[in-house]
Amino acid sequence: MEKIAVISDIHGNLEALTAVLDDIAARKIQQILCLGDVVGYGPQPAECLDLVAARCRLTLMGNHDFAVMFEPSNFNLGAEGACYWTRQVLAAETDAAARNRRWAFLGALPVKRVIVAADCPIGQVAIAHGSPRRPINEYIFPDDVYNNPGKLHGLFERFDHLCLVGHTHVPGVYLPTPDFYSPDELGGVFEPDQQKAIVNVGSVGQPRDRDPRASYVILDDHAVRFVRAAYDVETTIRKVHEIKELDDYLGNRLREGR
Ligand SMILES: [Fe+2]
């Protein structure tokens, strides 16, 4: 049965995206889904948009994609600055066809989808950037298990079996208990049973779980496998530092995965 790779939160990091696409190709996986935030923060938004558009079967709208296309909401100063810089870069493209293609791609991204059983080996899967309730902007944090269990209970009412998200850049699995398990605690593999689960696939271009390697997942017949791919972090950091509109911190944080 055909495997599906699910990536998210690339954030203009071409080195990380290339490493992940190479890793997926080496595993002979053809189908790739992207849960959004292709741009924002990182130094190569146009290149990442082109690659994602060419390689992913479906890409969803992330809050940074939305911010660059329309307007940022609740962004900190560094994120907002990166958003406006990204918009400038895309607008300054001299190749009109490439420029229009990228804006059209960003503007047409869907916000939420359900992949049906025929397409997806482990049954029906809902996908969104943030959450099944507010697909673009809502964060689901591991701390919500303790601090806001009611929020998690509400989220589990919004889908049927599995829901895949990104947005926090922290990979892992939420169960209705509620509970959260990191990929390490799961031995890198989650096998869904009858109960519902929300799976965060982590971030390709800006991981925040103290592991700097790019994160993504593979769906197969019966499991979700968490994968990490090492990439040339120092090259990306150097590119961030060379762009004065991008806060140096947006590069430095990549080294520590935070
Ligand atoms: Fe993101």
PDB file of C-alpha atoms and ligand atoms in Angstrom:
ATOM      1  CA  MET A   1       0.000   0.000   0.000  1.00  0.00           C
ATOM      2  CA  GLU A   2       1.250   3.412  -0.871  1.00  0.00           C
ATOM      3  CA  LYS A   3       2.912   5.425   1.862  1.00  0.00           C
ATOM      4  CA  ILE A   4       2.287   9.133   2.395  1.00  0.00           C
ATOM      5  CA  ALA A   5       4.818  11.626   3.772  1.00  0.00           C
ATOM      6  CA  VAL A   6       3.401  14.587   5.712  1.00  0.00           C
ATOM      7  CA  ILE A   7       5.533  17.695   6.126  1.00  0.00           C
ATOM      8  CA  SER A   8       4.800  21.074   7.730  1.00  0.00           C
ATOM      9  CA  ASP A   9       6.295  24.424   8.781  1.00  0.00           C
ATOM     10  CA  ILE A  10       9.096  24.727   6.250  1.00  0.00           C
ATOM     11  CA  HIS A  11       9.426  28.468   6.887  1.00  0.00           C
ATOM     12  CA  GLY A  12      11.642  29.341   3.948  1.00  0.00           C
ATOM     13  CA  ASN A  13      14.398  26.961   5.022  1.00  0.00           C
ATOM     14  CA  LEU A  14      15.593  25.493   1.714  1.00  0.00           C
ATOM     15  CA  GLU A  15      18.373  23.340   3.203  1.00  0.00           C
ATOM     16  CA  ALA A  16      15.909  21.617   5.554  1.00  0.00           C
ATOM     17  CA  LEU A  17      13.262  21.195   2.842  1.00  0.00           C
ATOM     18  CA  THR A  18      15.779  19.735   0.389  1.00  0.00           C
ATOM     19  CA  ALA A  19      17.059  17.279   3.014  1.00  0.00           C
ATOM     20  CA  VAL A  20      13.510  16.127   3.782  1.00  0.00           C
ATOM     21  CA  LEU A  21      12.516  15.773   0.118  1.00  0.00           C
ATOM     22  CA  ASP A  22      15.712  13.776  -0.521  1.00  0.00           C
ATOM     23  CA  ASP A  23      14.952  11.559   2.478  1.00  0.00           C
ATOM     24  CA  ILE A  24      11.388  10.993   1.215  1.00  0.00           C
ATOM     25  CA  ALA A  25      12.649  10.217  -2.304  1.00  0.00           C
ATOM     26  CA  ALA A  26      15.242   7.755  -0.923  1.00  0.00           C
ATOM     27  CA  ARG A  27      12.347   5.887   0.720  1.00  0.00           C
ATOM     28  CA  LYS A  28      10.577   5.807  -2.664  1.00  0.00           C
ATOM     29  CA  ILE A  29       7.543   7.655  -1.295  1.00  0.00           C
ATOM     30  CA  GLN A  30       5.648   9.527  -4.018  1.00  0.00           C
ATOM     31  CA  GLN A  31       2.807  11.176  -2.125  1.00  0.00           C
ATOM     32  CA  ILE A  32       3.587  14.229  -0.017  1.00  0.00           C
ATOM     33  CA  LEU A  33       1.141  16.415   1.904  1.00  0.00           C
ATOM     34  CA  CYS A  34       2.147  19.774   3.374  1.00  0.00           C
ATOM     35  CA  LEU A  35       0.312  21.255   6.376  1.00  0.00           C
ATOM     36  CA  GLY A  36       1.335  24.851   5.702  1.00  0.00           C
ATOM     37  CA  ASP A  37       3.731  27.617   6.779  1.00  0.00           C
ATOM     38  CA  VAL A  38       5.848  27.171   3.667  1.00  0.00           C
ATOM     39  CA  VAL A  39       7.111  30.746   4.178  1.00  0.00           C
ATOM     40  CA  GLY A  40       7.862  33.138   7.053  1.00  0.00           C
ATOM     41  CA  TYR A  41      11.005  33.355   9.253  1.00  0.00           C
ATOM     42  CA  GLY A  42      13.431  31.816   6.748  1.00  0.00           C
ATOM     43  CA  PRO A  43      15.672  33.243   4.006  1.00  0.00           C
ATOM     44  CA  GLN A  44      14.360  31.441   0.876  1.00  0.00           C
ATOM     45  CA  PRO A  45      10.558  31.704   0.681  1.00  0.00           C
ATOM     46  CA  ALA A  46      10.327  31.744  -3.150  1.00  0.00           C
ATOM     47  CA  GLU A  47      12.489  28.639  -3.604  1.00  0.00           C
ATOM     48  CA  CYS A  48      10.511  26.769  -0.939  1.00  0.00           C
ATOM     49  CA  LEU A  49       7.170  27.767  -2.504  1.00  0.00           C
ATOM     50  CA  ASP A  50       8.329  26.493  -5.896  1.00  0.00           C
ATOM     51  CA  LEU A  51       9.551  23.171  -4.490  1.00  0.00           C
ATOM     52  CA  VAL A  52       6.452  22.565  -2.383  1.00  0.00           C
ATOM     53  CA  ALA A  53       4.153  23.467  -5.282  1.00  0.00           C
ATOM     54  CA  ALA A  54       6.034  21.030  -7.530  1.00  0.00           C
ATOM     55  CA  ARG A  55       6.362  18.141  -5.088  1.00  0.00           C
ATOM     56  CA  CYS A  56       3.360  18.131  -2.748  1.00  0.00           C
ATOM     57  CA  ARG A  57       0.023  16.706  -3.793  1.00  0.00           C
ATOM     58  CA  LEU A  58      -1.804  19.015  -1.392  1.00  0.00           C
ATOM     59  CA  THR A  59      -0.683  22.011   0.671  1.00  0.00           C
ATOM     60  CA  LEU A  60      -2.761  23.716   3.371  1.00  0.00           C
ATOM     61  CA  MET A  61      -2.779  27.365   4.453  1.00  0.00           C
ATOM     62  CA  GLY A  62      -0.617  28.121   7.515  1.00  0.00           C
ATOM     63  CA  ASN A  63      -0.798  31.302   9.594  1.00  0.00           C
ATOM     64  CA  HIS A  64       2.459  32.602   8.077  1.00  0.00           C
ATOM     65  CA  ASP A  65       1.284  31.895   4.514  1.00  0.00           C
ATOM     66  CA  PHE A  66      -1.919  33.762   5.393  1.00  0.00           C
ATOM     67  CA  ALA A  67       0.073  36.631   6.937  1.00  0.00           C
ATOM     68  CA  VAL A  68       2.272  37.086   3.867  1.00  0.00           C
ATOM     69  CA  MET A  69      -0.707  36.901   1.513  1.00  0.00           C
ATOM     70  CA  PHE A  70      -3.166  38.953   3.600  1.00  0.00           C
ATOM     71  CA  GLU A  71      -2.071  40.292   7.006  1.00  0.00           C
ATOM     72  CA  PRO A  72      -0.263  39.108  10.130  1.00  0.00           C
ATOM     73  CA  SER A  73      -2.288  38.750  13.343  1.00  0.00           C
ATOM     74  CA  ASN A  74      -0.763  38.220  16.799  1.00  0.00           C
ATOM     75  CA  PHE A  75       2.772  38.085  15.393  1.00  0.00           C
ATOM     76  CA  ASN A  76       5.768  39.066  17.515  1.00  0.00           C
ATOM     77  CA  LEU A  77       8.153  41.683  16.140  1.00  0.00           C
ATOM     78  CA  GLY A  78      10.617  39.189  14.610  1.00  0.00           C
ATOM     79  CA  ALA A  79       7.844  37.202  12.925  1.00  0.00           C
ATOM     80  CA  GLU A  80       6.126  40.333  11.647  1.00  0.00           C
ATOM     81  CA  GLY A  81       9.380  41.716  10.235  1.00  0.00           C
ATOM     82  CA  ALA A  82      10.051  38.410   8.491  1.00  0.00           C
ATOM     83  CA  CYS A  83       6.504  38.433   7.099  1.00  0.00           C
ATOM     84  CA  TYR A  84       6.886  41.881   5.512  1.00  0.00           C
ATOM     85  CA  TRP A  85      10.338  41.002   4.173  1.00  0.00           C
ATOM     86  CA  THR A  86       8.930  37.782   2.647  1.00  0.00           C
ATOM     87  CA  ARG A  87       6.134  39.767   1.003  1.00  0.00           C
ATOM     88  CA  GLN A  88       8.700  42.201  -0.446  1.00  0.00           C
ATOM     89  CA  VAL A  89      10.818  39.367  -1.836  1.00  0.00           C
ATOM     90  CA  LEU A  90       7.832  37.719  -3.532  1.00  0.00           C
ATOM     91  CA  ALA A  91       6.623  41.070  -4.892  1.00  0.00           C
ATOM     92  CA  ALA A  92      10.093  41.998  -6.197  1.00  0.00           C
ATOM     93  CA  GLU A  93      10.391  38.894  -8.391  1.00  0.00           C
ATOM     94  CA  THR A  94      11.200  40.160 -11.883  1.00  0.00           C
ATOM     95  CA  ASP A  95       9.930  37.029 -13.661  1.00  0.00           C
ATOM     96  CA  ALA A  96       6.228  37.930 -13.875  1.00  0.00           C
ATOM     97  CA  ALA A  97       5.088  34.378 -14.534  1.00  0.00           C
ATOM     98  CA  ALA A  98       6.942  33.058 -11.469  1.00  0.00           C
ATOM     99  CA  ARG A  99       5.685  35.957  -9.346  1.00  0.00           C
ATOM    100  CA  ASN A 100       2.050  35.436 -10.341  1.00  0.00           C
ATOM    101  CA  ARG A 101       2.312  31.678  -9.953  1.00  0.00           C
ATOM    102  CA  ARG A 102       3.545  32.033  -6.363  1.00  0.00           C
ATOM    103  CA  TRP A 103       0.851  34.544  -5.350  1.00  0.00           C
ATOM    104  CA  ALA A 104      -1.823  32.366  -6.969  1.00  0.00           C
ATOM    105  CA  PHE A 105      -0.513  29.312  -5.112  1.00  0.00           C
ATOM    106  CA  LEU A 106      -0.503  31.129  -1.741  1.00  0.00           C
ATOM    107  CA  GLY A 107      -3.930  32.655  -2.282  1.00  0.00           C
ATOM    108  CA  ALA A 108      -5.549  29.337  -3.212  1.00  0.00           C
ATOM    109  CA  LEU A 109      -4.301  27.230  -0.277  1.00  0.00           C
ATOM    110  CA  PRO A 110      -7.184  25.383   1.417  1.00  0.00           C
ATOM    111  CA  VAL A 111      -7.505  25.596   5.215  1.00  0.00           C
ATOM    112  CA  LYS A 112      -8.650  22.103   6.183  1.00  0.00           C
ATOM    113  CA  ARG A 113      -9.185  18.769   4.452  1.00  0.00           C
ATOM    114  CA  VAL A 114     -10.239  15.220   5.204  1.00  0.00           C
ATOM    115  CA  ILE A 115      -8.317  12.534   3.366  1.00  0.00           C
ATOM    116  CA  VAL A 116     -10.675   9.633   2.777  1.00  0.00           C
ATOM    117  CA  ALA A 117      -9.957   5.954   3.258  1.00  0.00           C
ATOM    118  CA  ALA A 118      -9.315   5.238  -0.402  1.00  0.00           C
ATOM    119  CA  ASP A 119      -6.415   7.679  -0.383  1.00  0.00           C
ATOM    120  CA  CYS A 120      -5.109   6.922   3.050  1.00  0.00           C
ATOM    121  CA  PRO A 121      -3.989   3.530   4.272  1.00  0.00           C
ATOM    122  CA  ILE A 122      -4.868   4.005   7.934  1.00  0.00           C
ATOM    123  CA  GLY A 123      -8.365   5.291   7.393  1.00  0.00           C
ATOM    124  CA  GLN A 124      -9.918   8.713   7.404  1.00  0.00           C
ATOM    125  CA  VAL A 125      -7.533  11.480   8.397  1.00  0.00           C
ATOM    126  CA  ALA A 126      -8.370  15.131   8.985  1.00  0.00           C
ATOM    127  CA  ILE A 127      -5.541  17.571   8.286  1.00  0.00           C
ATOM    128  CA  ALA A 128      -5.107  21.213   9.301  1.00  0.00           C
ATOM    129  CA  HIS A 129      -2.234  23.569  10.025  1.00  0.00           C
ATOM    130  CA  GLY A 130      -3.171  24.510  13.606  1.00  0.00           C
ATOM    131  CA  SER A 131      -6.162  22.589  14.930  1.00  0.00           C
ATOM    132  CA  PRO A 132      -9.336  20.883  13.691  1.00  0.00           C
ATOM    133  CA  ARG A 133     -11.376  23.747  15.228  1.00  0.00           C
ATOM    134  CA  ARG A 134      -9.514  26.849  14.065  1.00  0.00           C
ATOM    135  CA  PRO A 135      -7.409  25.389  11.277  1.00  0.00           C
ATOM    136  CA  ILE A 136      -5.068  28.301  10.582  1.00  0.00           C
ATOM    137  CA  ASN A 137      -4.351  29.844  13.966  1.00  0.00           C
ATOM    138  CA  GLU A 138      -5.120  27.644  16.982  1.00  0.00           C
ATOM    139  CA  TYR A 139      -2.136  26.158  18.829  1.00  0.00           C
ATOM    140  CA  ILE A 140      -2.287  22.768  20.550  1.00  0.00           C
ATOM    141  CA  PHE A 141       0.525  22.647  23.119  1.00  0.00           C
ATOM    142  CA  PRO A 142       1.724  19.706  25.233  1.00  0.00           C
ATOM    143  CA  ASP A 143       1.007  21.885  28.313  1.00  0.00           C
ATOM    144  CA  ASP A 144      -2.693  22.052  27.353  1.00  0.00           C
ATOM    145  CA  VAL A 145      -2.973  18.484  28.670  1.00  0.00           C
ATOM    146  CA  TYR A 146      -2.483  19.893  32.195  1.00  0.00           C
ATOM    147  CA  ASN A 147      -3.460  23.546  31.852  1.00  0.00           C
ATOM    148  CA  ASN A 148      -6.441  23.311  29.550  1.00  0.00           C
ATOM    149  CA  PRO A 149      -7.868  19.771  29.308  1.00  0.00           C
ATOM    150  CA  GLY A 150     -11.284  21.201  28.335  1.00  0.00           C
ATOM    151  CA  LYS A 151      -9.744  22.692  25.199  1.00  0.00           C
ATOM    152  CA  LEU A 152      -8.419  19.288  24.159  1.00  0.00           C
ATOM    153  CA  HIS A 153     -11.785  17.609  24.830  1.00  0.00           C
ATOM    154  CA  GLY A 154     -13.397  20.209  22.544  1.00  0.00           C
ATOM    155  CA  LEU A 155     -10.837  19.607  19.807  1.00  0.00           C
ATOM    156  CA  PHE A 156     -11.400  15.843  19.849  1.00  0.00           C
ATOM    157  CA  GLU A 157     -15.080  16.447  18.997  1.00  0.00           C
ATOM    158  CA  ARG A 158     -14.078  18.071  15.706  1.00  0.00           C
ATOM    159  CA  PHE A 159     -12.857  14.998  13.791  1.00  0.00           C
ATOM    160  CA  ASP A 160     -13.585  11.292  13.428  1.00  0.00           C
ATOM    161  CA  HIS A 161     -10.407   9.288  13.937  1.00  0.00           C
ATOM    162  CA  LEU A 162      -7.027  10.859  13.273  1.00  0.00           C
ATOM    163  CA  CYS A 163      -6.123  14.497  12.867  1.00  0.00           C
ATOM    164  CA  LEU A 164      -2.699  15.656  11.663  1.00  0.00           C
ATOM    165  CA  VAL A 165      -1.481  19.159  12.497  1.00  0.00           C
ATOM    166  CA  GLY A 166       1.681  21.296  12.604  1.00  0.00           C
ATOM    167  CA  HIS A 167       1.931  24.928  13.831  1.00  0.00           C
ATOM    168  CA  THR A 168       3.639  24.475  17.256  1.00  0.00           C
ATOM    169  CA  HIS A 169       6.754  22.898  15.678  1.00  0.00           C
ATOM    170  CA  VAL A 170       6.684  20.264  18.447  1.00  0.00           C
ATOM    171  CA  PRO A 171       6.061  16.722  17.146  1.00  0.00           C
ATOM    172  CA  GLY A 172       4.089  14.151  19.122  1.00  0.00           C
ATOM    173  CA  VAL A 173       0.725  12.527  19.745  1.00  0.00           C
ATOM    174  CA  TYR A 174      -2.272  13.809  21.750  1.00  0.00           C
ATOM    175  CA  LEU A 175      -4.759  11.255  23.079  1.00  0.00           C
ATOM    176  CA  PRO A 176      -8.270  12.048  24.398  1.00  0.00           C
ATOM    177  CA  THR A 177      -7.330  11.164  28.005  1.00  0.00           C
ATOM    178  CA  PRO A 178      -5.971  13.924  27.527  1.00  0.00           C
ATOM    179  CA  ASP A 179      -2.339  12.980  27.235  1.00  0.00           C
ATOM    180  CA  PHE A 180       0.704  13.891  25.160  1.00  0.00           C
ATOM    181  CA  TYR A 181       3.511  11.597  24.033  1.00  0.00           C
ATOM    182  CA  SER A 182       6.702  12.773  22.333  1.00  0.00           C
ATOM    183  CA  PRO A 183       8.099  10.698  19.447  1.00  0.00           C
ATOM    184  CA  ASP A 184      10.890   9.463  21.783  1.00  0.00           C
ATOM    185  CA  GLU A 185       8.340   8.233  24.314  1.00  0.00           C
ATOM    186  CA  LEU A 186       6.620   6.330  21.483  1.00  0.00           C
ATOM    187  CA  GLY A 187       9.827   4.845  20.091  1.00  0.00           C
ATOM    188  CA  GLY A 188       9.243   6.921  16.958  1.00  0.00           C
ATOM    189  CA  VAL A 189       6.089   5.028  15.943  1.00  0.00           C
ATOM    190  CA  PHE A 190       2.423   5.559  16.756  1.00  0.00           C
ATOM    191  CA  GLU A 191      -0.077   2.836  15.895  1.00  0.00           C
ATOM    192  CA  PRO A 192      -3.601   4.258  15.969  1.00  0.00           C
ATOM    193  CA  ASP A 193      -6.321   2.022  17.433  1.00  0.00           C
ATOM    194  CA  GLN A 194     -10.021   2.757  17.839  1.00  0.00           C
ATOM    195  CA  GLN A 195      -9.489   5.844  19.962  1.00  0.00           C
ATOM    196  CA  LYS A 196      -8.963   9.248  18.426  1.00  0.00           C
ATOM    197  CA  ALA A 197      -5.570  10.923  18.187  1.00  0.00           C
ATOM    198  CA  ILE A 198      -4.118  14.251  17.141  1.00  0.00           C
ATOM    199  CA  VAL A 199      -0.647  13.891  15.638  1.00  0.00           C
ATOM    200  CA  ASN A 200       1.682  16.862  15.347  1.00  0.00           C
ATOM    201  CA  VAL A 201       4.160  16.157  12.551  1.00  0.00           C
ATOM    202  CA  GLY A 202       6.725  18.693  13.797  1.00  0.00           C
ATOM    203  CA  SER A 203       8.527  21.269  11.668  1.00  0.00           C
ATOM    204  CA  VAL A 204      10.814  20.865   8.678  1.00  0.00           C
ATOM    205  CA  GLY A 205      12.433  24.284   8.841  1.00  0.00           C
ATOM    206  CA  GLN A 206      12.324  25.398  12.470  1.00  0.00           C
ATOM    207  CA  PRO A 207      11.984  22.505  14.971  1.00  0.00           C
ATOM    208  CA  ARG A 208      11.300  23.590  18.570  1.00  0.00           C
ATOM    209  CA  ASP A 209      11.758  20.347  20.504  1.00  0.00           C
ATOM    210  CA  ARG A 210      15.489  20.816  21.120  1.00  0.00           C
ATOM    211  CA  ASP A 211      16.383  18.567  18.180  1.00  0.00           C
ATOM    212  CA  PRO A 212      17.659  20.732  15.304  1.00  0.00           C
ATOM    213  CA  ARG A 213      17.017  18.057  12.661  1.00  0.00           C
ATOM    214  CA  ALA A 214      14.051  18.537  10.296  1.00  0.00           C
ATOM    215  CA  SER A 215      10.897  16.669  11.398  1.00  0.00           C
ATOM    216  CA  TYR A 216       8.150  14.985   9.372  1.00  0.00           C
ATOM    217  CA  VAL A 217       5.998  11.825   9.456  1.00  0.00           C
ATOM    218  CA  ILE A 218       5.247   8.877   7.201  1.00  0.00           C
ATOM    219  CA  LEU A 219       1.804   7.246   7.148  1.00  0.00           C
ATOM    220  CA  ASP A 220       1.715   3.615   6.154  1.00  0.00           C
ATOM    221  CA  ASP A 221      -0.752   0.723   6.461  1.00  0.00           C
ATOM    222  CA  HIS A 222      -1.155   0.896  10.202  1.00  0.00           C
ATOM    223  CA  ALA A 223       1.212   3.431  11.705  1.00  0.00           C
ATOM    224  CA  VAL A 224       2.477   6.991  11.847  1.00  0.00           C
ATOM    225  CA  ARG A 225       6.285   7.045  11.848  1.00  0.00           C
ATOM    226  CA  PHE A 226       8.178  10.097  13.076  1.00  0.00           C
ATOM    227  CA  VAL A 227      11.273  10.855  11.026  1.00  0.00           C
ATOM    228  CA  ARG A 228      14.183  13.276  11.526  1.00  0.00           C
ATOM    229  CA  ALA A 229      16.518  14.403   8.772  1.00  0.00           C
ATOM    230  CA  ALA A 230      19.791  16.205   9.473  1.00  0.00           C
ATOM    231  CA  TYR A 231      20.596  19.176   7.251  1.00  0.00           C
ATOM    232  CA  ASP A 232      23.234  21.889   6.917  1.00  0.00           C
ATOM    233  CA  VAL A 233      21.952  24.159   9.705  1.00  0.00           C
ATOM    234  CA  GLU A 234      24.993  26.463   9.572  1.00  0.00           C
ATOM    235  CA  THR A 235      24.357  27.369   5.934  1.00  0.00           C
ATOM    236  CA  THR A 236      20.773  28.402   6.736  1.00  0.00           C
ATOM    237  CA  ILE A 237      21.962  30.402   9.762  1.00  0.00           C
ATOM    238  CA  ARG A 238      24.499  32.213   7.581  1.00  0.00           C
ATOM    239  CA  LYS A 239      21.789  33.079   5.034  1.00  0.00           C
ATOM    240  CA  VAL A 240      19.536  34.470   7.793  1.00  0.00           C
ATOM    241  CA  HIS A 241      22.393  36.587   9.169  1.00  0.00           C
ATOM    242  CA  GLU A 242      23.080  38.013   5.712  1.00  0.00           C
ATOM    243  CA  ILE A 243      19.546  39.438   5.444  1.00  0.00           C
ATOM    244  CA  LYS A 244      19.298  42.510   7.630  1.00  0.00           C
ATOM    245  CA  GLU A 245      15.487  42.431   7.769  1.00  0.00           C
ATOM    246  CA  LEU A 246      15.595  38.981   9.389  1.00  0.00           C
ATOM    247  CA  ASP A 247      16.389  38.940  13.126  1.00  0.00           C
ATOM    248  CA  ASP A 248      19.637  37.028  13.828  1.00  0.00           C
ATOM    249  CA  TYR A 249      17.722  35.021  16.418  1.00  0.00           C
ATOM    250  CA  LEU A 250      15.715  33.406  13.604  1.00  0.00           C
ATOM    251  CA  GLY A 251      18.997  31.835  12.492  1.00  0.00           C
ATOM    252  CA  ASN A 252      20.530  31.128  15.900  1.00  0.00           C
ATOM    253  CA  ARG A 253      17.478  29.272  17.195  1.00  0.00           C
ATOM    254  CA  LEU A 254      17.856  26.661  14.426  1.00  0.00           C
ATOM    255  CA  ARG A 255      21.144  25.444  15.927  1.00  0.00           C
ATOM    256  CA  GLU A 256      19.413  24.436  19.166  1.00  0.00           C
ATOM    257  CA  GLY A 257      16.066  23.431  17.711  1.00  0.00           C
ATOM    258  CA  ARG A 258      14.021  25.904  19.715  1.00  0.00           C
TER     259      ARG A 258
HETATM  260 FE    FE B   1       4.907  27.566  11.753  1.00  0.00          FE
END
